[in-house]
PDB file of C-alpha atoms in Angstrom:
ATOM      1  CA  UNK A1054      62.149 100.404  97.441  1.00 89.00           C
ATOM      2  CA  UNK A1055      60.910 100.550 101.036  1.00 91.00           C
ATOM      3  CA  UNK A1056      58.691 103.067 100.527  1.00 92.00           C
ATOM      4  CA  UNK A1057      56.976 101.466  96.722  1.00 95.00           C
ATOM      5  CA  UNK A1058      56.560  97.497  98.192  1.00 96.00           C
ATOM      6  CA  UNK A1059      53.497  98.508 100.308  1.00 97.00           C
ATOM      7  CA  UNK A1060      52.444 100.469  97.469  1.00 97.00           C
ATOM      8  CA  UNK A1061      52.993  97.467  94.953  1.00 97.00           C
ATOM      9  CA  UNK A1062      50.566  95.472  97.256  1.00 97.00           C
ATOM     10  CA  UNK A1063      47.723  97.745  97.370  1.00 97.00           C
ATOM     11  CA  UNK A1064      47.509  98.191  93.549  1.00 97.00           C
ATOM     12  CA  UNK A1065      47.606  94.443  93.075  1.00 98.00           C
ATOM     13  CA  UNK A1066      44.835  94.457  95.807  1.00 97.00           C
ATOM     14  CA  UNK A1067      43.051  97.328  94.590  1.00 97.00           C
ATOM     15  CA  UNK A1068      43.293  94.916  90.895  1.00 98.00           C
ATOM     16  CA  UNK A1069      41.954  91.654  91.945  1.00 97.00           C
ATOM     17  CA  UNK A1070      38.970  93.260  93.778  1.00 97.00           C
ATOM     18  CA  UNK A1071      38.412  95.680  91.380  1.00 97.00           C
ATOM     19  CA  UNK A1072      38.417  98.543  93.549  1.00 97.00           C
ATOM     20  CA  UNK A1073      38.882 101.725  91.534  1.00 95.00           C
ATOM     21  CA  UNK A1074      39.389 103.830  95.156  1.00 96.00           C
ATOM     22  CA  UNK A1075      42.016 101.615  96.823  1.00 96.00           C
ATOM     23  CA  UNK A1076      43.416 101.688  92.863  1.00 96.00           C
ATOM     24  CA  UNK A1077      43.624 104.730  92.445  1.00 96.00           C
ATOM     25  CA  UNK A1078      45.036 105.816  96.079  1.00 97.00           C
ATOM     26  CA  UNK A1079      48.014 103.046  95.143  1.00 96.00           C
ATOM     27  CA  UNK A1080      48.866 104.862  91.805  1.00 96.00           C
ATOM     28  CA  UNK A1081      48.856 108.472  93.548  1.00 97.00           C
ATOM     29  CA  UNK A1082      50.931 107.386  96.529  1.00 97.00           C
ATOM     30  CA  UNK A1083      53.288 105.426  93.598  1.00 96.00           C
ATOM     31  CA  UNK A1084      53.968 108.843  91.769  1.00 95.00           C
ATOM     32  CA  UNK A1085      54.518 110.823  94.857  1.00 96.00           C
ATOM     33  CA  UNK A1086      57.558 108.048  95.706  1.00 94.00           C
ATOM     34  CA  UNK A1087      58.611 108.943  92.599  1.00 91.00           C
ATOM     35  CA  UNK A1088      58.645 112.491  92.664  1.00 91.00           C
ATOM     36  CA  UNK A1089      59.521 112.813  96.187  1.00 91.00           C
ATOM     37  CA  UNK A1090      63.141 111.519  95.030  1.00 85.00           C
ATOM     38  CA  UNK A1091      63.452 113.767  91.988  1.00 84.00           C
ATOM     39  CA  UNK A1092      64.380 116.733  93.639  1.00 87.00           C
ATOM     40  CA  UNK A1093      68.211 114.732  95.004  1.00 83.00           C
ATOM     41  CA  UNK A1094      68.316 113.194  91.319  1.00 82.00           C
ATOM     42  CA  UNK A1095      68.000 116.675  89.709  1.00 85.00           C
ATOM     43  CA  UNK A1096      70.796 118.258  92.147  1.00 85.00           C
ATOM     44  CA  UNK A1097      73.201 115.192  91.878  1.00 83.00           C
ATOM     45  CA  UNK A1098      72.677 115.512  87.664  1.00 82.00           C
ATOM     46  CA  UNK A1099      73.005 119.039  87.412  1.00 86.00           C
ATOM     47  CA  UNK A1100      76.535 118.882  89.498  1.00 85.00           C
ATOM     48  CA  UNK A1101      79.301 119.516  86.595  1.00 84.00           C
ATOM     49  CA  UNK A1102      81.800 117.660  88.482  1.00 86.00           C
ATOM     50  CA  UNK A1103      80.583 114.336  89.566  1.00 83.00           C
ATOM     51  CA  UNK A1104      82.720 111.757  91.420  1.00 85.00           C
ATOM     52  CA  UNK A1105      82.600 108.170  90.530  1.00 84.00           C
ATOM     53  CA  UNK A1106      79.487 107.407  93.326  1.00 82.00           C
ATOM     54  CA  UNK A1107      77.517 110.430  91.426  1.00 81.00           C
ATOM     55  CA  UNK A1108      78.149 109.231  88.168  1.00 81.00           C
ATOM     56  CA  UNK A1109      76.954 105.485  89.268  1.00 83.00           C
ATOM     57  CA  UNK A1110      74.407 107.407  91.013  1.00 83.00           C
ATOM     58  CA  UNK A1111      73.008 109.068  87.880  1.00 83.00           C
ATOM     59  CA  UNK A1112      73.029 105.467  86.382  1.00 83.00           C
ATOM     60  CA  UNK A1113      71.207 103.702  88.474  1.00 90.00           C
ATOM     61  CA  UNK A1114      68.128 106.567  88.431  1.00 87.00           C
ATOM     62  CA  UNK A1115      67.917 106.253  84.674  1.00 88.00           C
ATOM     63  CA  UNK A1116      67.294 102.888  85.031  1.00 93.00           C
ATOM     64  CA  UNK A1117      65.071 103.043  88.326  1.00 92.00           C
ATOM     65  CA  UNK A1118      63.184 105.542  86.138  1.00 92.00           C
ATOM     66  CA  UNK A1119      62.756 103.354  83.315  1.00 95.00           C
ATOM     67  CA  UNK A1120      61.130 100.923  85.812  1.00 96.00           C
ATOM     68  CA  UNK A1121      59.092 103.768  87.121  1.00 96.00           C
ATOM     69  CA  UNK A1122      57.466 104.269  84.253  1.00 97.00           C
ATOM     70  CA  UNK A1123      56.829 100.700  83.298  1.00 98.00           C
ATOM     71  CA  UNK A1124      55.231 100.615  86.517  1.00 98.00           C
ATOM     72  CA  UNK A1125      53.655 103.602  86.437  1.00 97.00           C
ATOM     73  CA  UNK A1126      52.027 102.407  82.851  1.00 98.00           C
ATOM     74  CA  UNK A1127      51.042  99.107  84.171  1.00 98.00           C
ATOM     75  CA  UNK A1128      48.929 100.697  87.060  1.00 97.00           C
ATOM     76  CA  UNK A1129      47.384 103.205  84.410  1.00 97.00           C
ATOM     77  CA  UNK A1130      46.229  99.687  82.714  1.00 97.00           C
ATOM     78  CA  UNK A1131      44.745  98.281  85.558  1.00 98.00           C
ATOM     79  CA  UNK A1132      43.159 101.455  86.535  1.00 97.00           C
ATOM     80  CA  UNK A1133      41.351 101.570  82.666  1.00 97.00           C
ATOM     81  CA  UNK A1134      40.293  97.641  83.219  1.00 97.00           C
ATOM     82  CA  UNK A1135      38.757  98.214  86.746  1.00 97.00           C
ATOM     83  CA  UNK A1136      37.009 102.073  85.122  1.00 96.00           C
ATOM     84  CA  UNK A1137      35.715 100.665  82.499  1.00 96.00           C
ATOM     85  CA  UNK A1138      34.518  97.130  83.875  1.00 96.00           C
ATOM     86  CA  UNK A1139      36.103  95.598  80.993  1.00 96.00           C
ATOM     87  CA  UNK A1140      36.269  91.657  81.590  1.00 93.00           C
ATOM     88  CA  UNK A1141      39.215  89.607  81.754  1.00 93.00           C
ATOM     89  CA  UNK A1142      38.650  86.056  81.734  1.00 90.00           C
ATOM     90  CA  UNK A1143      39.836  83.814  84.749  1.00 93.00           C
ATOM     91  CA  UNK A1144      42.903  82.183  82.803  1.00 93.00           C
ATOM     92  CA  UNK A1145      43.706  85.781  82.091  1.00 94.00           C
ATOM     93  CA  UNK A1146      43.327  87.148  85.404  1.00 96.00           C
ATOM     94  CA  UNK A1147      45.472  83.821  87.106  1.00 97.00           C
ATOM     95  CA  UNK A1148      48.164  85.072  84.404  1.00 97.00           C
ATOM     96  CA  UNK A1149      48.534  88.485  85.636  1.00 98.00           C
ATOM     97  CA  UNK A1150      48.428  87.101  89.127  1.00 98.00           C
ATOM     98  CA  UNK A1151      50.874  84.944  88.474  1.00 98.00           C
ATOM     99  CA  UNK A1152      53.453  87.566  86.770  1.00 98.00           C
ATOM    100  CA  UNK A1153      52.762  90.132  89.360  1.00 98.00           C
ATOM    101  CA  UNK A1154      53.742  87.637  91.951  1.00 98.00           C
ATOM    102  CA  UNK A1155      57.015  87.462  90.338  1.00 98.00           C
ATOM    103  CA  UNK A1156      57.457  90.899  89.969  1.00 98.00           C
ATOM    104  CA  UNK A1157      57.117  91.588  93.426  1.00 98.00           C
ATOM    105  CA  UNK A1158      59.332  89.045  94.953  1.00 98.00           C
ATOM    106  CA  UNK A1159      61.689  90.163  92.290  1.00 98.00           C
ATOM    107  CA  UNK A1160      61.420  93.867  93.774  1.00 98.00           C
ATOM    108  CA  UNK A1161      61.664  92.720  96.810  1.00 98.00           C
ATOM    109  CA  UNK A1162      65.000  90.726  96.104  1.00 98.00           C
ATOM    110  CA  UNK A1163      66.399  94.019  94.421  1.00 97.00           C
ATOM    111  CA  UNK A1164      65.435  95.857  97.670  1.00 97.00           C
ATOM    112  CA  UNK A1165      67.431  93.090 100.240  1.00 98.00           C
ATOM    113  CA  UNK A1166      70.618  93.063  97.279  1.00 97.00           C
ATOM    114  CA  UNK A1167      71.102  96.584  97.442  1.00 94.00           C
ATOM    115  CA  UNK A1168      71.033  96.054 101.404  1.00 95.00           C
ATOM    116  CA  UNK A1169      72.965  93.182 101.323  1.00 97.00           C
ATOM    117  CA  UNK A1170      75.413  92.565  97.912  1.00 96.00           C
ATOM    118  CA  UNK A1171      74.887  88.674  98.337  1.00 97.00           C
ATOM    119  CA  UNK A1172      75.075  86.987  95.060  1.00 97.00           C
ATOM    120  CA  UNK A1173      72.233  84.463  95.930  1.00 98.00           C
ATOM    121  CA  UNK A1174      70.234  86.995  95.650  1.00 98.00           C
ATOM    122  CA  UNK A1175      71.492  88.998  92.818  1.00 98.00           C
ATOM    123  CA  UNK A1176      70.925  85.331  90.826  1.00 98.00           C
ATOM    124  CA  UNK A1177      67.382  85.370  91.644  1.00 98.00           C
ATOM    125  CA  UNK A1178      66.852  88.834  90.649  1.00 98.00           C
ATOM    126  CA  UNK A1179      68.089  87.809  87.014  1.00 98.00           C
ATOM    127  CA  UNK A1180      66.239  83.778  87.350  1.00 98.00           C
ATOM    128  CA  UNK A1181      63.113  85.941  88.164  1.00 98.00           C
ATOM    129  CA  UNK A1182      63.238  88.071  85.163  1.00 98.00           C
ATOM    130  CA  UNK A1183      64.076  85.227  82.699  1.00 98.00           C
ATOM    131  CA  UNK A1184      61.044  83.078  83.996  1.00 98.00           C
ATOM    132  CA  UNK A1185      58.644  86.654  83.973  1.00 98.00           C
ATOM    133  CA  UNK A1186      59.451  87.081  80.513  1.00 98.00           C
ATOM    134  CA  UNK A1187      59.040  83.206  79.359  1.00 98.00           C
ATOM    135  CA  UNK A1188      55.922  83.091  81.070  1.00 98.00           C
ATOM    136  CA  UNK A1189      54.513  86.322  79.534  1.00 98.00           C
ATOM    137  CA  UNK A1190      55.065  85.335  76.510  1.00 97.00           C
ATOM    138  CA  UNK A1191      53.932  81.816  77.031  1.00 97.00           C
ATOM    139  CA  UNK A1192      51.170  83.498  78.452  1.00 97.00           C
ATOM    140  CA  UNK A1193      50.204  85.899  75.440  1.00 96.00           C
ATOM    141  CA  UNK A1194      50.550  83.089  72.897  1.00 95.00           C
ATOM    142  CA  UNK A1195      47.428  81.380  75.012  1.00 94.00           C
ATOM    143  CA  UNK A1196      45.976  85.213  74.960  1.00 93.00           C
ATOM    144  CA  UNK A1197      46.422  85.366  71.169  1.00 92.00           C
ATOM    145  CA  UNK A1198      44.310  81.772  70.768  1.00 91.00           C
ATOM    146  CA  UNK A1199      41.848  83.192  73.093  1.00 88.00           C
ATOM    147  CA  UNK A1200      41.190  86.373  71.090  1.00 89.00           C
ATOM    148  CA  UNK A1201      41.448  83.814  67.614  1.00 91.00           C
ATOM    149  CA  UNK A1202      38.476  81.859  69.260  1.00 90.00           C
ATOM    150  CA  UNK A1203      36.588  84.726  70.619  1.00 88.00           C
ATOM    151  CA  UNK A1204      37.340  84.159  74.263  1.00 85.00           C
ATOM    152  CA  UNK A1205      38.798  87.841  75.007  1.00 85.00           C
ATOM    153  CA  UNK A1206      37.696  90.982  73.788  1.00 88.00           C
ATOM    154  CA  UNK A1207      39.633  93.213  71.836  1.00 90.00           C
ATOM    155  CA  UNK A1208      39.535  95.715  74.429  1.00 89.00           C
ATOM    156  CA  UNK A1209      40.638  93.211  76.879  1.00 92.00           C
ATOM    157  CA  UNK A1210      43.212  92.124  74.739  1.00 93.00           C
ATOM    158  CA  UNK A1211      45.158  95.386  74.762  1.00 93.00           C
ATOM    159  CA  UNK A1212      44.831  95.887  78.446  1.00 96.00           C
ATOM    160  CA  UNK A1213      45.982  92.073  78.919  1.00 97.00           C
ATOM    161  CA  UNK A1214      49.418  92.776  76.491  1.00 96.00           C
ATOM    162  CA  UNK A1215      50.077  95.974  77.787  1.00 97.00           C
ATOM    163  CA  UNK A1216      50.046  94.702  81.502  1.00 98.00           C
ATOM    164  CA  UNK A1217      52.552  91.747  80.268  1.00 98.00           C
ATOM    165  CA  UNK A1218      54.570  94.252  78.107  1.00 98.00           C
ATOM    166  CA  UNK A1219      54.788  96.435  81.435  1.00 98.00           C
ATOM    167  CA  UNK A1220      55.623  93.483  83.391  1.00 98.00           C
ATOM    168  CA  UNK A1221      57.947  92.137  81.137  1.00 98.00           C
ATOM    169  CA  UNK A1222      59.920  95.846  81.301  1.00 98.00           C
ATOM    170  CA  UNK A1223      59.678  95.942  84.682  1.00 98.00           C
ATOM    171  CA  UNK A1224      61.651  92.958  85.104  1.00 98.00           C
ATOM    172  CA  UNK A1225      64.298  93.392  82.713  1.00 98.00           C
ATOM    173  CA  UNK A1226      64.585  96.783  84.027  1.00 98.00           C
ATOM    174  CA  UNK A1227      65.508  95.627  87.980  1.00 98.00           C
ATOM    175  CA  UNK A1228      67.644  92.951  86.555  1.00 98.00           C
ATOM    176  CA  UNK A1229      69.568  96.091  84.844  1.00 97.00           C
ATOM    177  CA  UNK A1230      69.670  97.463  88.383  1.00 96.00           C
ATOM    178  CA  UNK A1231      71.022  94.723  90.550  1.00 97.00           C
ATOM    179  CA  UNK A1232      73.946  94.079  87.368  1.00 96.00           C
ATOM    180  CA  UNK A1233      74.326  98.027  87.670  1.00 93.00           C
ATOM    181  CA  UNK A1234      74.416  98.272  91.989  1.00 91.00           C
TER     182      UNK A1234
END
């Protein structure tokens, strides 16, 4: 978690200013966090006899991979938007702010209650992803009557959903984590 915040920061800056290079340097520092840590996951699986921290162990990376991924497929997103030049209108880009703001103090809750066990926190990992997900889909219900009326692009449009979609799995997935820690 350390190690991906910083990360999580420069792709959202990298985003907003639509600067492919800074982009792009966030999503290849993103998958070598990820990969860095595969090499302990792989020994810990392949270990016939796990204890009961192993096992929880093994747990808790299938769902921090899930995330990974979700992650990994919303920077891949943002990355095609900023390549291509493809327009997002303001409303849409104050959305995405707005969920990615969530998403990181979410992250960074999950990192301080896996330091810490305190409930408060734990409870705000789970508020955050209930009012992620009610947003995004508050949010693409506006999206859909902006496509209906010719506001957003097609193109846009399946960059915009995807980035919710990816937000919206991110959160449920580091909800999953904190219940599982």
């Amino acid at each position: 978690f350390d190690s991906v915040i910083p990360i999580i920061e420069d792709v959202k800056k990298g985003f907003f200013t639509q600067n492919h290079s800074i982009l792009e340097e966030g999503r290849s520092k993103f998958e070598e966090a990820v990969k860095s840590r595969v090499p302990y996951a792989e020994k810990i699986i392949e270990e016939k006899d796990k204890d009961e921290t192993a096992k929880k162990y093994v747990d808790l990376f299938i769902t921090i991979q899930s995330v990974a991924l979700a992650v990994e497929n919303l920077i891949n997103k943002m990355k095609t938007k900023v390549e291509l030049k493809i327009l997002f209108s303001e409303k849409a880009l104050s959305e995405i702010r707005e969920l990615y703001d969530v998403f990181q103090t979410q992250l960074r809750d999950t990192r301080d209650y896996i330091l810490t066990r305190n409930p408060h926190l734990k409870e705000k990992i789970m508020a955050a992803k209930e009012r992620l997900i009610e947003l995004a889909r508050e949010y693409d219900l506006v999206h859909q009557q902006r496509l209906i009326t010719g506001i957003c692009m097609p193109k846009a449009s399946y960059l915009y959903i995807d980035m919710t979609d990816s937000l919206k799995r991110i959160a449920r997935g580091l909800a999953d984590f904190a219940e599982k820690a």
